[in-house]
mmCIF file of C-alpha atoms in Angstrom:
data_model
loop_
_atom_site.group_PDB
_atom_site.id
_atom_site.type_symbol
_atom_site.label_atom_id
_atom_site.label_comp_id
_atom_site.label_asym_id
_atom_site.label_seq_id
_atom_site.Cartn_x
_atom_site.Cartn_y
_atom_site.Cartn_z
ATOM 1 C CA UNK D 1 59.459 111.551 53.655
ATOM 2 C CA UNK D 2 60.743 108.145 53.773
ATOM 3 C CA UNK D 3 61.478 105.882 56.664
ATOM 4 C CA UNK D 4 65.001 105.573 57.706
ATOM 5 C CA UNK D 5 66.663 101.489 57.643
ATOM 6 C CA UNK D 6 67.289 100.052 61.055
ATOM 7 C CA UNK D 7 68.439 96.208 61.408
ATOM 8 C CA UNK D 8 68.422 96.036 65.205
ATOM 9 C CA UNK D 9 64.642 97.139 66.275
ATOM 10 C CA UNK D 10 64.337 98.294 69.475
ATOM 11 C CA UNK D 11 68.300 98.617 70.171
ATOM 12 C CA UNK D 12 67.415 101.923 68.345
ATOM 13 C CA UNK D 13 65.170 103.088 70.952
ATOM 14 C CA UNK D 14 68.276 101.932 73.608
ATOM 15 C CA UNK D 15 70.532 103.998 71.614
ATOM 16 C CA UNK D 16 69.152 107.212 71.184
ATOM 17 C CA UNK D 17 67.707 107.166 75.036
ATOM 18 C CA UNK D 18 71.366 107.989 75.738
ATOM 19 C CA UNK D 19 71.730 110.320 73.845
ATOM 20 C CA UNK D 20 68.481 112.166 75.101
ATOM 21 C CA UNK D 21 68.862 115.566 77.534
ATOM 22 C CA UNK D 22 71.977 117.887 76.002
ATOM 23 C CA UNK D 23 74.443 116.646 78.561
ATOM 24 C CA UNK D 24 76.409 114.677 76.072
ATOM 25 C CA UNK D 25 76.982 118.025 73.950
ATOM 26 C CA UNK D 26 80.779 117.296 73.810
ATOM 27 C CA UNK D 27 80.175 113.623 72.892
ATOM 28 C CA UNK D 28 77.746 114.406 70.011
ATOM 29 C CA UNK D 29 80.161 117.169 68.633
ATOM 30 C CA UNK D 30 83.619 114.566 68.810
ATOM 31 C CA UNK D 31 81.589 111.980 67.031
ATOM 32 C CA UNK D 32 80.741 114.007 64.158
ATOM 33 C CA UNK D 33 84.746 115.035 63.980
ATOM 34 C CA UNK D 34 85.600 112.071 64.357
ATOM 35 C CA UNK D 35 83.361 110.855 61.398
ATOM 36 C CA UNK D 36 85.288 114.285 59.485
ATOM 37 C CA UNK D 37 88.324 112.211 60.186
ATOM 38 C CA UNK D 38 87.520 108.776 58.889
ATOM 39 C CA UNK D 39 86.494 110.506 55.773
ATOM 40 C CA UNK D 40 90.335 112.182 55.599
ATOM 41 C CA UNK D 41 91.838 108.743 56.593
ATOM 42 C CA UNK D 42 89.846 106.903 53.854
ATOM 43 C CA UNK D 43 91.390 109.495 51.756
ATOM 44 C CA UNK D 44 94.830 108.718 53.714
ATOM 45 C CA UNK D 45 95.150 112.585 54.606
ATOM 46 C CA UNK D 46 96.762 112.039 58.191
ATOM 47 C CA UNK D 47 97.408 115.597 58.596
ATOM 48 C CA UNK D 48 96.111 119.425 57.416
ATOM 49 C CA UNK D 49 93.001 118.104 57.959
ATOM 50 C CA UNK D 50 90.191 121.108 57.895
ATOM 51 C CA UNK D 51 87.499 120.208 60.258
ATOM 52 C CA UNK D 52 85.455 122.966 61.197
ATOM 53 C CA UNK D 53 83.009 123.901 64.103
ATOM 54 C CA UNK D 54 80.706 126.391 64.499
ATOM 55 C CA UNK D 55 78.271 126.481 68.328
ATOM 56 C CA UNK D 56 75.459 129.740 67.889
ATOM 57 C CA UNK D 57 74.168 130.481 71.383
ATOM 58 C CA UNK D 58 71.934 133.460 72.171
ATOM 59 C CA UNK D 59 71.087 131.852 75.883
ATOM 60 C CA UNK D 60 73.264 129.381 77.963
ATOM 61 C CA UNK D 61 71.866 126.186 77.579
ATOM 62 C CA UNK D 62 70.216 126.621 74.308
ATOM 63 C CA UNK D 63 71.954 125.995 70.971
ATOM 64 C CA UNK D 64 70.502 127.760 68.284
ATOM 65 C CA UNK D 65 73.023 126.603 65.400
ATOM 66 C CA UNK D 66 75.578 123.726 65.708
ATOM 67 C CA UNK D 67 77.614 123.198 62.432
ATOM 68 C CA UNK D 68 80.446 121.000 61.335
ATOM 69 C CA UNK D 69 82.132 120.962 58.239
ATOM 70 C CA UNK D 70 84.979 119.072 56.688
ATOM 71 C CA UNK D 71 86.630 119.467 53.264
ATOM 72 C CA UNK D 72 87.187 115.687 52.530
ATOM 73 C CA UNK D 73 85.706 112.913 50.407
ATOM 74 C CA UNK D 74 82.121 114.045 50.543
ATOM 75 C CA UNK D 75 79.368 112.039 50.082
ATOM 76 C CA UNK D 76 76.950 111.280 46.637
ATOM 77 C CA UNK D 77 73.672 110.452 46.833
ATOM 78 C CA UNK D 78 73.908 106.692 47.137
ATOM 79 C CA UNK D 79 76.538 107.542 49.540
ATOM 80 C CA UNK D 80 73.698 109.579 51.561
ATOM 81 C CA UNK D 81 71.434 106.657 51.276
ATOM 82 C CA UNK D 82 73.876 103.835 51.835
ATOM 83 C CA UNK D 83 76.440 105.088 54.573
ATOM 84 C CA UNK D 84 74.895 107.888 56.385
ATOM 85 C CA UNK D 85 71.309 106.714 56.299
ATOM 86 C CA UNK D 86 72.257 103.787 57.450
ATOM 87 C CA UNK D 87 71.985 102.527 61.798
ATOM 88 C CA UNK D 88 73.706 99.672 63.808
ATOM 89 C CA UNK D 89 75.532 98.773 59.850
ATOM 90 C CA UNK D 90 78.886 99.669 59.674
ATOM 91 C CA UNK D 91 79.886 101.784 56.487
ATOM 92 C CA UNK D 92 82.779 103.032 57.400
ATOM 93 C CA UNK D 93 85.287 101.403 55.626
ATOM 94 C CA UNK D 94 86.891 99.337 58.882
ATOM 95 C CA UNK D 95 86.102 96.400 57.620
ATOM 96 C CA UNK D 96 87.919 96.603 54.173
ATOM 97 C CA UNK D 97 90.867 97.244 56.694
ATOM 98 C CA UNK D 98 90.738 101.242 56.436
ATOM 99 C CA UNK D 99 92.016 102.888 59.189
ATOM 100 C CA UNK D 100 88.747 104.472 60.718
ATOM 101 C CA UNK D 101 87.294 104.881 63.926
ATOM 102 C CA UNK D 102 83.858 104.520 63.396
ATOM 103 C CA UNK D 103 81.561 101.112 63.713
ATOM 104 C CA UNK D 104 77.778 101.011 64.107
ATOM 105 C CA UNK D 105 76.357 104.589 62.651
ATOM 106 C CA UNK D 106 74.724 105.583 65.255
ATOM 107 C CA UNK D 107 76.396 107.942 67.414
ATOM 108 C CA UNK D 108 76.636 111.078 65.590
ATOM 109 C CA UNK D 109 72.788 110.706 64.243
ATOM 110 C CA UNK D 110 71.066 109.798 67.341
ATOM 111 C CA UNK D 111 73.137 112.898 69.170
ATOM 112 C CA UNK D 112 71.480 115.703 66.321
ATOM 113 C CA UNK D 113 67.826 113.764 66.150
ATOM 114 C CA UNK D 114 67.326 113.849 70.178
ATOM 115 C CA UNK D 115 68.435 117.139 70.828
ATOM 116 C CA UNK D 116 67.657 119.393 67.915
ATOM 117 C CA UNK D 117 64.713 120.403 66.156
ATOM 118 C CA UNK D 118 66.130 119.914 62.971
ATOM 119 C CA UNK D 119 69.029 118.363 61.528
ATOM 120 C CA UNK D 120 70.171 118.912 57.738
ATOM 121 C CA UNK D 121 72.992 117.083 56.191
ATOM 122 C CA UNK D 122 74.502 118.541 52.773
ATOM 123 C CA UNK D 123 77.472 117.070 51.166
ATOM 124 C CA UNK D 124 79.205 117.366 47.697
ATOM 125 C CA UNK D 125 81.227 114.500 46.029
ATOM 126 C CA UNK D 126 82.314 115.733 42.620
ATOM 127 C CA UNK D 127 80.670 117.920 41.202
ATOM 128 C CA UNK D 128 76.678 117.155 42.776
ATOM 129 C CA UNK D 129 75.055 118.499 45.745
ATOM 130 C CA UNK D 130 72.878 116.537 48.216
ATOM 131 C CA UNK D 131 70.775 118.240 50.592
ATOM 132 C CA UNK D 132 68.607 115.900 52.965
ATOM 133 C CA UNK D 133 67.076 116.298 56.374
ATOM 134 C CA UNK D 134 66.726 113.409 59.273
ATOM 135 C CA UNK D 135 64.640 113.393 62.723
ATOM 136 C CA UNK D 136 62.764 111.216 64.896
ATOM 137 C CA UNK D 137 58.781 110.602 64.601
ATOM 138 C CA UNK D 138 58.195 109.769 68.012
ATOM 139 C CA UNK D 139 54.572 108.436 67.268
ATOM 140 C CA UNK D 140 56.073 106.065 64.765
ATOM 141 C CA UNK D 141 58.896 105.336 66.640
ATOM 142 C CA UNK D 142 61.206 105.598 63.702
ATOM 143 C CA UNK D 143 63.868 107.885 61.924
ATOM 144 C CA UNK D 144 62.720 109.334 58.833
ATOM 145 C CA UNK D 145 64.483 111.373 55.955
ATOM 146 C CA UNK D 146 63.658 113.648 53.444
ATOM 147 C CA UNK D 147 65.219 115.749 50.565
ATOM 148 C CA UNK D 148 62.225 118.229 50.222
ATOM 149 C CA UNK D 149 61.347 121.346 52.340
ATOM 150 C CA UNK D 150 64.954 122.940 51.107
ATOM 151 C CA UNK D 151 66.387 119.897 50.700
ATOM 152 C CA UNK D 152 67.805 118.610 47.124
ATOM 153 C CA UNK D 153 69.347 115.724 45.410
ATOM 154 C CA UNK D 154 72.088 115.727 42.472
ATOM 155 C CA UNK D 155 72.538 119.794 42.355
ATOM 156 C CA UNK D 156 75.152 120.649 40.041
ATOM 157 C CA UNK D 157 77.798 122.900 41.863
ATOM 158 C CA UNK D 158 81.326 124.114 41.097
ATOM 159 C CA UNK D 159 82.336 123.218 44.952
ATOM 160 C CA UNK D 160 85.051 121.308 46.659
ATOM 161 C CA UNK D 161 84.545 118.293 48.291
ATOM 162 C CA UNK D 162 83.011 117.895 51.491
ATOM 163 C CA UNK D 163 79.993 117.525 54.389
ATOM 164 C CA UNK D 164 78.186 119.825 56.202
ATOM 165 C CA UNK D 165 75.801 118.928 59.246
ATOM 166 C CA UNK D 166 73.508 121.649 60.098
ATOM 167 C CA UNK D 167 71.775 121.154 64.199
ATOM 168 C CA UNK D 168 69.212 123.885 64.371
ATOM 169 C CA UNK D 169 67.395 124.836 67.806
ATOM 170 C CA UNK D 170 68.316 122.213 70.271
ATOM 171 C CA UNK D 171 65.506 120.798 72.391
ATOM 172 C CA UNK D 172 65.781 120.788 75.877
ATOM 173 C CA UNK D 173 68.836 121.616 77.439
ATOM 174 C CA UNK D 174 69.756 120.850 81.027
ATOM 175 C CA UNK D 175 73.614 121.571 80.943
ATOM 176 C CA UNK D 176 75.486 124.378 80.355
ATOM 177 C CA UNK D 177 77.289 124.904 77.402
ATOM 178 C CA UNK D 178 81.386 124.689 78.231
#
């Protein structure tokens, strides 16, 4: 496991308090869409766009799968390690002038790592798989990353384009799901 880049020190800790509790569900979910659509703008797809999202809920309040997938321009593994893995650095593309909404990388990550148990992130850019998982060590105070434990990097596949994040068991949950 490897510890997870962060420019802004404890603006980190700032950030994902908010994010803390379930009740920003909705907010969590629209920022990874929203991150689906940057990666069709970059692309300059304004329309068709496939963005999909999947909620598995055996109780109320608990999530037990939370996935959302788009079919754009995926990411490689430098990608991964560069853009994704990246907090409070925008990658996004906004300022070579694309049209994206996205800014600081955080919003989307700190959502999945306080509120789920795990968080997986698997995305294919021509031809090669990357499979890597992200959390918070709360002893260490720090996000840290992995591609072991059913993770992978550079898997050859004969699959389209795209990015999956995978939320698994969300932690506790004091809103309802609507």
């Amino acid at each position: 496991q490897e510890e997870v880049t962060v420019h802004y020190g404890n603006l980190l800790e700032d950030q994902l308090a908010k994010w803390q509790g379930g009740g920003r569900h909705a907010s969590g979910i629209a920022e990874y869409i929203s991150n689906s659509d940057d990666s069709y703008r970059r692309l300059r797809k304004f329309s068709g766009q496939d963005i999909e999202v999947e909620i598995h809920s055996k109780k109320g309040r608990h999530i037990d799968r939370l996935v959302i997938r788009d079919f754009a321009e995926g990411m490689s593994l430098d990608d991964l390690e560069d853009k994704f893995f990246q907090y409070f650095e925008s990658r996004s593309g906004r300022e070579e002038g694309a049209p994206v909404s996205g800014r600081f990388g955080t919003g989307g990550k700190a959502y999945a790592i306080m509120n789920f148990e795990h968080c997986w992130i698997t995305s294919v850019k021509d031809g090669l798989e990357n499979k890597a998982w992200f959390k918070w060590d709360p002893e260490a105070k720090k996000i840290i990353k992995g591609y072991n434990n059913g993770g992978y990097k550079n898997k050859c596949v004969q699959k389209p384009n795209g990015t999956i994040v995978e939320l698994l068991d969300s932690i506790k949950v004091s809103h309802e799901l609507v």
